[in-house]
Amino acid sequence: MENSHTRKRPRLEDDGDKAAPARRGASPPLREDDRDGHYVFNLGENLTPRYKILDKIGEGTFGRVLECWDREAREHVAIKIVRSIRKYRSAAKIEIDVLNQLTENDRDGSKHCLRIKRWFDYRNHICIVCEKLGPSLYDFLKRNRYSPFPVDLVREFGRQLLESVAYMHDLRFIHTDLKPENILLVSPEYVKFPSRKRNSHDEMQFRCLPKTSAIKLIDFGSTAFENQDHSSIVSTRHYRAPEIILGIGWNYPCDLWSIGCILVELCYGEALFLTHENLEHLAMMERVLGPIPEHMIRRANSSASKYFRRGTRLNWPEGAVSRESIRAVGKLSRLKDLISQHVEFARSSLTDLLYGLLRYEPSERLTAREALEHPFFKNPA
Ligand SMILES: Nc1ncnc2c1ncn2[C@@H]1O[C@H](COP(=O)(O)OP(=O)(O)OP(=O)(O)O)[C@@H](O)[C@H]1O
């Protein structure tokens, strides 16, 4: 993940490993962390006497996520064990602060954000205990070999995602790292359908769809506060808004840009802006959405102004690093064509919503609450 945040938040006080009295067994003997600072464990052993480690369910920059059995609450939980490195420990304390506020303000659990149960500091690893959720939307796309979701399901996901982000924005939080990997289905259950496509041996293909559409947002490790200094680069590349690349300052609207990119991806199967480089990324945006407004180009910071000629026009294809790059941009279609190629129903209202979420000018972009009022959600065909 390309992310370089400087966070200045008061440190939280550790509440120590006083999670629970020992019930069965004890903690394993002290072991050294691996060279990346990850906690080393075996499945089936205890993580403190309260939690039995059942499975590893995820790994990210900040640490590993384990499924554990909570002997005291008698339930399955997900525990993020943060790497024992100072910068990740500090970031985890911010994530705990955000999770606590999101959970406390959501009394009835209707806001589609992951709920924290508690946290503790164990052998120099911050452990964040949360409700256990199912696979991510990215896991589903991958499992289905990147075939898109049906538009009715995209509508359900989009509505919940916008509700969670509207809730975060009301609390003056900006998520800054929205992507299909950070959107989890609540239930792991799925149904298998025969797909219309056959493989190269003319065999029947199957595709999996979630049995229920409830989702929750996770990963608040990069969450920013509206009233705080915003570091220049945030978001995972494919979901990064133009104002971040141009260095002209970002705020709440960067989350709405990411949601626009995510909704296209759910309908299309693959990331819309599949790139790792700024100029190519801006060229892809122009191909899909038309020219970047001149008033934004004129405000670009010194490192971004080199992507433009005479201060107004993108230096493309002249500045491309390779023919492949020019080809990758040329392969993309305009947004409305891309949607009509991949979506069967509700094309025009979905396209209109997406143009509202993917406005270049952040102040003109739909807010989360405005997007929720859009006909795509209000008057489904
Ligand atoms: N509560 C949960 N229930 C089930 N799986 C989870 C849960 N929380 C996290 N995961 C899984 O663990 C993975 C890593 O979690 P998370 O994104 O919080 O870690 P991270 O280190 O902050 O990641 P990143 O590198 O994106 O910042 C997720 O992509 C998801 O697959």
PDB file of N, CA, C and O and ligand atoms in Angstrom, residues 1 3 57-66 77-80 95 114-115 130-136 139 177 179 181-185 218-222 236, ligand 1:
ATOM      1  N   MET A   1       0.835  -1.182   0.000  1.00  0.00           N
ATOM      2  CA  MET A   1       0.000   0.000   0.000  1.00  0.00           C
ATOM      3  C   MET A   1       0.875   1.239   0.000  1.00  0.00           C
ATOM      4  O   MET A   1       1.793   1.346   0.799  1.00  0.00           O
ATOM      5  N   ASN A   3       1.294   4.582   1.157  1.00  0.00           N
ATOM      6  CA  ASN A   3       0.659   5.435   2.125  1.00  0.00           C
ATOM      7  C   ASN A   3       1.723   6.084   3.001  1.00  0.00           C
ATOM      8  O   ASN A   3       2.551   5.404   3.568  1.00  0.00           O
ATOM      9  N   ILE A  57      -6.483 -15.041   9.266  1.00  0.00           N
ATOM     10  CA  ILE A  57      -7.472 -14.662   8.251  1.00  0.00           C
ATOM     11  C   ILE A  57      -7.035 -13.476   7.408  1.00  0.00           C
ATOM     12  O   ILE A  57      -7.706 -13.137   6.449  1.00  0.00           O
ATOM     13  N   GLY A  58      -5.941 -12.874   7.743  1.00  0.00           N
ATOM     14  CA  GLY A  58      -5.529 -11.754   6.902  1.00  0.00           C
ATOM     15  C   GLY A  58      -4.177 -11.219   7.314  1.00  0.00           C
ATOM     16  O   GLY A  58      -3.670 -11.520   8.404  1.00  0.00           O
ATOM     17  N   GLU A  59      -3.618 -10.458   6.415  1.00  0.00           N
ATOM     18  CA  GLU A  59      -2.342  -9.808   6.719  1.00  0.00           C
ATOM     19  C   GLU A  59      -2.314  -8.483   5.987  1.00  0.00           C
ATOM     20  O   GLU A  59      -2.774  -8.386   4.846  1.00  0.00           O
ATOM     21  N   GLY A  60      -1.816  -7.458   6.612  1.00  0.00           N
ATOM     22  CA  GLY A  60      -1.691  -6.147   5.965  1.00  0.00           C
ATOM     23  C   GLY A  60      -0.378  -5.521   6.383  1.00  0.00           C
ATOM     24  O   GLY A  60       0.468  -6.184   6.996  1.00  0.00           O
ATOM     25  N   THR A  61      -0.238  -4.248   6.066  1.00  0.00           N
ATOM     26  CA  THR A  61       0.989  -3.532   6.406  1.00  0.00           C
ATOM     27  C   THR A  61       1.182  -3.475   7.916  1.00  0.00           C
ATOM     28  O   THR A  61       2.304  -3.563   8.415  1.00  0.00           O
ATOM     29  N   PHE A  62       0.068  -3.318   8.638  1.00  0.00           N
ATOM     30  CA  PHE A  62       0.165  -3.056  10.071  1.00  0.00           C
ATOM     31  C   PHE A  62       0.352  -4.326  10.899  1.00  0.00           C
ATOM     32  O   PHE A  62       0.871  -4.274  12.002  1.00  0.00           O
ATOM     33  N   GLY A  63      -0.120  -5.452  10.394  1.00  0.00           N
ATOM     34  CA  GLY A  63       0.004  -6.677  11.184  1.00  0.00           C
ATOM     35  C   GLY A  63      -0.792  -7.809  10.586  1.00  0.00           C
ATOM     36  O   GLY A  63      -1.188  -7.758   9.412  1.00  0.00           O
ATOM     37  N   ARG A  64      -0.991  -8.828  11.419  1.00  0.00           N
ATOM     38  CA  ARG A  64      -1.750 -10.004  10.969  1.00  0.00           C
ATOM     39  C   ARG A  64      -3.071 -10.062  11.713  1.00  0.00           C
ATOM     40  O   ARG A  64      -3.138  -9.644  12.868  1.00  0.00           O
ATOM     41  N   VAL A  65      -4.079 -10.621  11.039  1.00  0.00           N
ATOM     42  CA  VAL A  65      -5.389 -10.738  11.676  1.00  0.00           C
ATOM     43  C   VAL A  65      -5.675 -12.222  11.894  1.00  0.00           C
ATOM     44  O   VAL A  65      -5.587 -13.027  10.956  1.00  0.00           O
ATOM     45  N   LEU A  66      -5.968 -12.593  13.140  1.00  0.00           N
ATOM     46  CA  LEU A  66      -6.200 -13.995  13.483  1.00  0.00           C
ATOM     47  C   LEU A  66      -7.644 -14.196  13.924  1.00  0.00           C
ATOM     48  O   LEU A  66      -8.223 -13.339  14.595  1.00  0.00           O
ATOM     49  N   VAL A  77     -13.776 -14.231  17.434  1.00  0.00           N
ATOM     50  CA  VAL A  77     -13.417 -12.821  17.236  1.00  0.00           C
ATOM     51  C   VAL A  77     -12.261 -12.735  16.236  1.00  0.00           C
ATOM     52  O   VAL A  77     -11.601 -13.745  15.954  1.00  0.00           O
ATOM     53  N   ALA A  78     -12.074 -11.538  15.693  1.00  0.00           N
ATOM     54  CA  ALA A  78     -10.907 -11.291  14.832  1.00  0.00           C
ATOM     55  C   ALA A  78      -9.954 -10.413  15.633  1.00  0.00           C
ATOM     56  O   ALA A  78     -10.375  -9.378  16.165  1.00  0.00           O
ATOM     57  N   ILE A  79      -8.701 -10.832  15.756  1.00  0.00           N
ATOM     58  CA  ILE A  79      -7.736 -10.016  16.514  1.00  0.00           C
ATOM     59  C   ILE A  79      -6.615  -9.570  15.578  1.00  0.00           C
ATOM     60  O   ILE A  79      -5.944 -10.393  14.957  1.00  0.00           O
ATOM     61  N   LYS A  80      -6.483  -8.257  15.438  1.00  0.00           N
ATOM     62  CA  LYS A  80      -5.377  -7.717  14.641  1.00  0.00           C
ATOM     63  C   LYS A  80      -4.178  -7.590  15.561  1.00  0.00           C
ATOM     64  O   LYS A  80      -4.231  -6.863  16.561  1.00  0.00           O
ATOM     65  N   GLU A  95      -5.857   4.058  15.247  1.00  0.00           N
ATOM     66  CA  GLU A  95      -6.938   3.197  14.740  1.00  0.00           C
ATOM     67  C   GLU A  95      -7.891   2.814  15.886  1.00  0.00           C
ATOM     68  O   GLU A  95      -9.106   2.807  15.710  1.00  0.00           O
ATOM     69  N   LEU A 114     -16.838  -1.627  11.081  1.00  0.00           N
ATOM     70  CA  LEU A 114     -16.351  -2.675  11.983  1.00  0.00           C
ATOM     71  C   LEU A 114     -16.472  -2.218  13.437  1.00  0.00           C
ATOM     72  O   LEU A 114     -16.170  -1.066  13.751  1.00  0.00           O
ATOM     73  N   ARG A 115     -16.874  -3.128  14.326  1.00  0.00           N
ATOM     74  CA  ARG A 115     -17.006  -2.778  15.754  1.00  0.00           C
ATOM     75  C   ARG A 115     -15.835  -3.359  16.544  1.00  0.00           C
ATOM     76  O   ARG A 115     -15.504  -4.544  16.403  1.00  0.00           O
ATOM     77  N   CYS A 130     -11.883  -7.439  17.541  1.00  0.00           N
ATOM     78  CA  CYS A 130     -13.079  -6.933  16.847  1.00  0.00           C
ATOM     79  C   CYS A 130     -14.023  -8.077  16.538  1.00  0.00           C
ATOM     80  O   CYS A 130     -13.649  -9.247  16.628  1.00  0.00           O
ATOM     81  N   GLU A 131     -15.235  -7.703  16.127  1.00  0.00           N
ATOM     82  CA  GLU A 131     -16.163  -8.729  15.632  1.00  0.00           C
ATOM     83  C   GLU A 131     -15.521  -9.414  14.428  1.00  0.00           C
ATOM     84  O   GLU A 131     -14.760  -8.794  13.678  1.00  0.00           O
ATOM     85  N   LYS A 132     -15.835 -10.694  14.257  1.00  0.00           N
ATOM     86  CA  LYS A 132     -15.286 -11.410  13.103  1.00  0.00           C
ATOM     87  C   LYS A 132     -16.239 -11.295  11.927  1.00  0.00           C
ATOM     88  O   LYS A 132     -17.423 -11.567  12.054  1.00  0.00           O
ATOM     89  N   LEU A 133     -15.689 -10.861  10.778  1.00  0.00           N
ATOM     90  CA  LEU A 133     -16.501 -10.723   9.568  1.00  0.00           C
ATOM     91  C   LEU A 133     -16.089 -11.767   8.529  1.00  0.00           C
ATOM     92  O   LEU A 133     -15.195 -12.576   8.776  1.00  0.00           O
ATOM     93  N   GLY A 134     -16.734 -11.696   7.358  1.00  0.00           N
ATOM     94  CA  GLY A 134     -16.459 -12.670   6.293  1.00  0.00           C
ATOM     95  C   GLY A 134     -15.409 -12.163   5.308  1.00  0.00           C
ATOM     96  O   GLY A 134     -14.626 -11.277   5.629  1.00  0.00           O
ATOM     97  N   PRO A 135     -15.420 -12.706   4.082  1.00  0.00           N
ATOM     98  CA  PRO A 135     -14.419 -12.318   3.080  1.00  0.00           C
ATOM     99  C   PRO A 135     -14.656 -10.909   2.538  1.00  0.00           C
ATOM    100  O   PRO A 135     -15.747 -10.345   2.702  1.00  0.00           O
ATOM    101  N   SER A 136     -13.651 -10.360   1.868  1.00  0.00           N
ATOM    102  CA  SER A 136     -13.788  -9.004   1.315  1.00  0.00           C
ATOM    103  C   SER A 136     -14.409  -9.074  -0.078  1.00  0.00           C
ATOM    104  O   SER A 136     -14.439 -10.130  -0.719  1.00  0.00           O
ATOM    105  N   ASP A 139     -11.946 -10.411  -2.363  1.00  0.00           N
ATOM    106  CA  ASP A 139     -11.836 -11.885  -2.345  1.00  0.00           C
ATOM    107  C   ASP A 139     -12.845 -12.497  -3.314  1.00  0.00           C
ATOM    108  O   ASP A 139     -12.534 -13.457  -4.020  1.00  0.00           O
ATOM    109  N   ASP A 177      -8.627   5.323   2.699  1.00  0.00           N
ATOM    110  CA  ASP A 177      -8.095   4.094   2.083  1.00  0.00           C
ATOM    111  C   ASP A 177      -9.241   3.148   1.708  1.00  0.00           C
ATOM    112  O   ASP A 177      -9.181   1.947   1.991  1.00  0.00           O
ATOM    113  N   LYS A 179     -11.219   0.752  -0.512  1.00  0.00           N
ATOM    114  CA  LYS A 179     -10.912  -0.163  -1.627  1.00  0.00           C
ATOM    115  C   LYS A 179     -11.640  -1.477  -1.356  1.00  0.00           C
ATOM    116  O   LYS A 179     -12.039  -1.744  -0.209  1.00  0.00           O
ATOM    117  N   GLU A 181     -10.723  -4.401  -0.854  1.00  0.00           N
ATOM    118  CA  GLU A 181     -10.094  -5.217   0.204  1.00  0.00           C
ATOM    119  C   GLU A 181     -10.554  -4.786   1.593  1.00  0.00           C
ATOM    120  O   GLU A 181     -10.473  -5.560   2.544  1.00  0.00           O
ATOM    121  N   ASN A 182     -10.971  -3.535   1.711  1.00  0.00           N
ATOM    122  CA  ASN A 182     -11.367  -3.005   3.025  1.00  0.00           C
ATOM    123  C   ASN A 182     -12.883  -2.988   3.219  1.00  0.00           C
ATOM    124  O   ASN A 182     -13.388  -2.339   4.119  1.00  0.00           O
ATOM    125  N   ILE A 183     -13.594  -3.700   2.359  1.00  0.00           N
ATOM    126  CA  ILE A 183     -15.055  -3.833   2.504  1.00  0.00           C
ATOM    127  C   ILE A 183     -15.334  -5.318   2.686  1.00  0.00           C
ATOM    128  O   ILE A 183     -15.079  -6.127   1.776  1.00  0.00           O
ATOM    129  N   LEU A 184     -15.792  -5.696   3.879  1.00  0.00           N
ATOM    130  CA  LEU A 184     -15.981  -7.122   4.171  1.00  0.00           C
ATOM    131  C   LEU A 184     -17.461  -7.458   4.239  1.00  0.00           C
ATOM    132  O   LEU A 184     -18.272  -6.675   4.753  1.00  0.00           O
ATOM    133  N   LEU A 185     -17.804  -8.640   3.724  1.00  0.00           N
ATOM    134  CA  LEU A 185     -19.158  -9.165   3.910  1.00  0.00           C
ATOM    135  C   LEU A 185     -19.286  -9.576   5.362  1.00  0.00           C
ATOM    136  O   LEU A 185     -18.321 -10.050   5.973  1.00  0.00           O
ATOM    137  N   ILE A 218     -13.726  -1.739   6.991  1.00  0.00           N
ATOM    138  CA  ILE A 218     -12.653  -2.010   7.967  1.00  0.00           C
ATOM    139  C   ILE A 218     -11.443  -1.119   7.668  1.00  0.00           C
ATOM    140  O   ILE A 218     -11.451  -0.342   6.730  1.00  0.00           O
ATOM    141  N   ASP A 219     -10.411  -1.310   8.443  1.00  0.00           N
ATOM    142  CA  ASP A 219      -9.083  -0.696   8.259  1.00  0.00           C
ATOM    143  C   ASP A 219      -9.103   0.826   8.421  1.00  0.00           C
ATOM    144  O   ASP A 219      -9.078   1.574   7.433  1.00  0.00           O
ATOM    145  N   PHE A 220      -9.091   1.239   9.676  1.00  0.00           N
ATOM    146  CA  PHE A 220      -9.112   2.667   9.980  1.00  0.00           C
ATOM    147  C   PHE A 220      -7.711   3.160  10.351  1.00  0.00           C
ATOM    148  O   PHE A 220      -7.556   4.176  11.007  1.00  0.00           O
ATOM    149  N   GLY A 221      -6.711   2.413   9.898  1.00  0.00           N
ATOM    150  CA  GLY A 221      -5.313   2.754  10.205  1.00  0.00           C
ATOM    151  C   GLY A 221      -4.832   3.991   9.473  1.00  0.00           C
ATOM    152  O   GLY A 221      -3.810   4.568   9.837  1.00  0.00           O
ATOM    153  N   SER A 222      -5.509   4.406   8.425  1.00  0.00           N
ATOM    154  CA  SER A 222      -5.074   5.605   7.692  1.00  0.00           C
ATOM    155  C   SER A 222      -6.093   6.724   7.825  1.00  0.00           C
ATOM    156  O   SER A 222      -6.006   7.733   7.114  1.00  0.00           O
ATOM    157  N   THR A 236      -4.684   4.109  -1.526  1.00  0.00           N
ATOM    158  CA  THR A 236      -4.020   3.120  -2.378  1.00  0.00           C
ATOM    159  C   THR A 236      -4.163   3.601  -3.821  1.00  0.00           C
ATOM    160  O   THR A 236      -5.210   4.119  -4.212  1.00  0.00           O
TER     161      THR A 236
HETATM  162  N1  LIG B   1     -12.812  -8.174  11.584  1.00  0.00           N
HETATM  163  C1  LIG B   1     -12.340  -8.924  10.600  1.00  0.00           C
HETATM  164  N2  LIG B   1     -12.942 -10.083  10.252  1.00  0.00           N
HETATM  165  C2  LIG B   1     -12.462 -10.858   9.257  1.00  0.00           C
HETATM  166  N3  LIG B   1     -11.351 -10.565   8.541  1.00  0.00           N
HETATM  167  C3  LIG B   1     -10.696  -9.427   8.835  1.00  0.00           C
HETATM  168  C4  LIG B   1     -11.148  -8.552   9.878  1.00  0.00           C
HETATM  169  N4  LIG B   1     -10.297  -7.493   9.939  1.00  0.00           N
HETATM  170  C5  LIG B   1      -9.373  -7.706   8.990  1.00  0.00           C
HETATM  171  N5  LIG B   1      -9.595  -8.860   8.316  1.00  0.00           N
HETATM  172  C6  LIG B   1      -8.785  -9.406   7.214  1.00  0.00           C
HETATM  173  O1  LIG B   1      -7.428  -9.061   7.441  1.00  0.00           O
HETATM  174  C7  LIG B   1      -6.916  -8.255   6.350  1.00  0.00           C
HETATM  175  C8  LIG B   1      -5.970  -7.207   6.909  1.00  0.00           C
HETATM  176  O2  LIG B   1      -6.677  -6.360   7.811  1.00  0.00           O
HETATM  177  P1  LIG B   1      -6.469  -4.786   7.818  1.00  0.00           P
HETATM  178  O3  LIG B   1      -6.809  -4.230   6.462  1.00  0.00           O
HETATM  179  O4  LIG B   1      -7.199  -4.209   8.974  1.00  0.00           O
HETATM  180  O5  LIG B   1      -4.900  -4.736   8.047  1.00  0.00           O
HETATM  181  P2  LIG B   1      -3.857  -3.606   7.704  1.00  0.00           P
HETATM  182  O6  LIG B   1      -2.541  -4.094   8.150  1.00  0.00           O
HETATM  183  O7  LIG B   1      -4.331  -2.315   8.302  1.00  0.00           O
HETATM  184  O8  LIG B   1      -3.983  -3.541   6.112  1.00  0.00           O
HETATM  185  P3  LIG B   1      -3.412  -2.416   5.099  1.00  0.00           P
HETATM  186  O9  LIG B   1      -2.104  -2.927   4.627  1.00  0.00           O
HETATM  187  O10 LIG B   1      -4.446  -2.384   3.980  1.00  0.00           O
HETATM  188  O11 LIG B   1      -3.361  -1.125   5.854  1.00  0.00           O
HETATM  189  C9  LIG B   1      -8.161  -7.691   5.671  1.00  0.00           C
HETATM  190  O12 LIG B   1      -7.947  -7.416   4.299  1.00  0.00           O
HETATM  191  C10 LIG B   1      -9.182  -8.797   5.874  1.00  0.00           C
HETATM  192  O13 LIG B   1      -9.027  -9.790   4.871  1.00  0.00           O
END
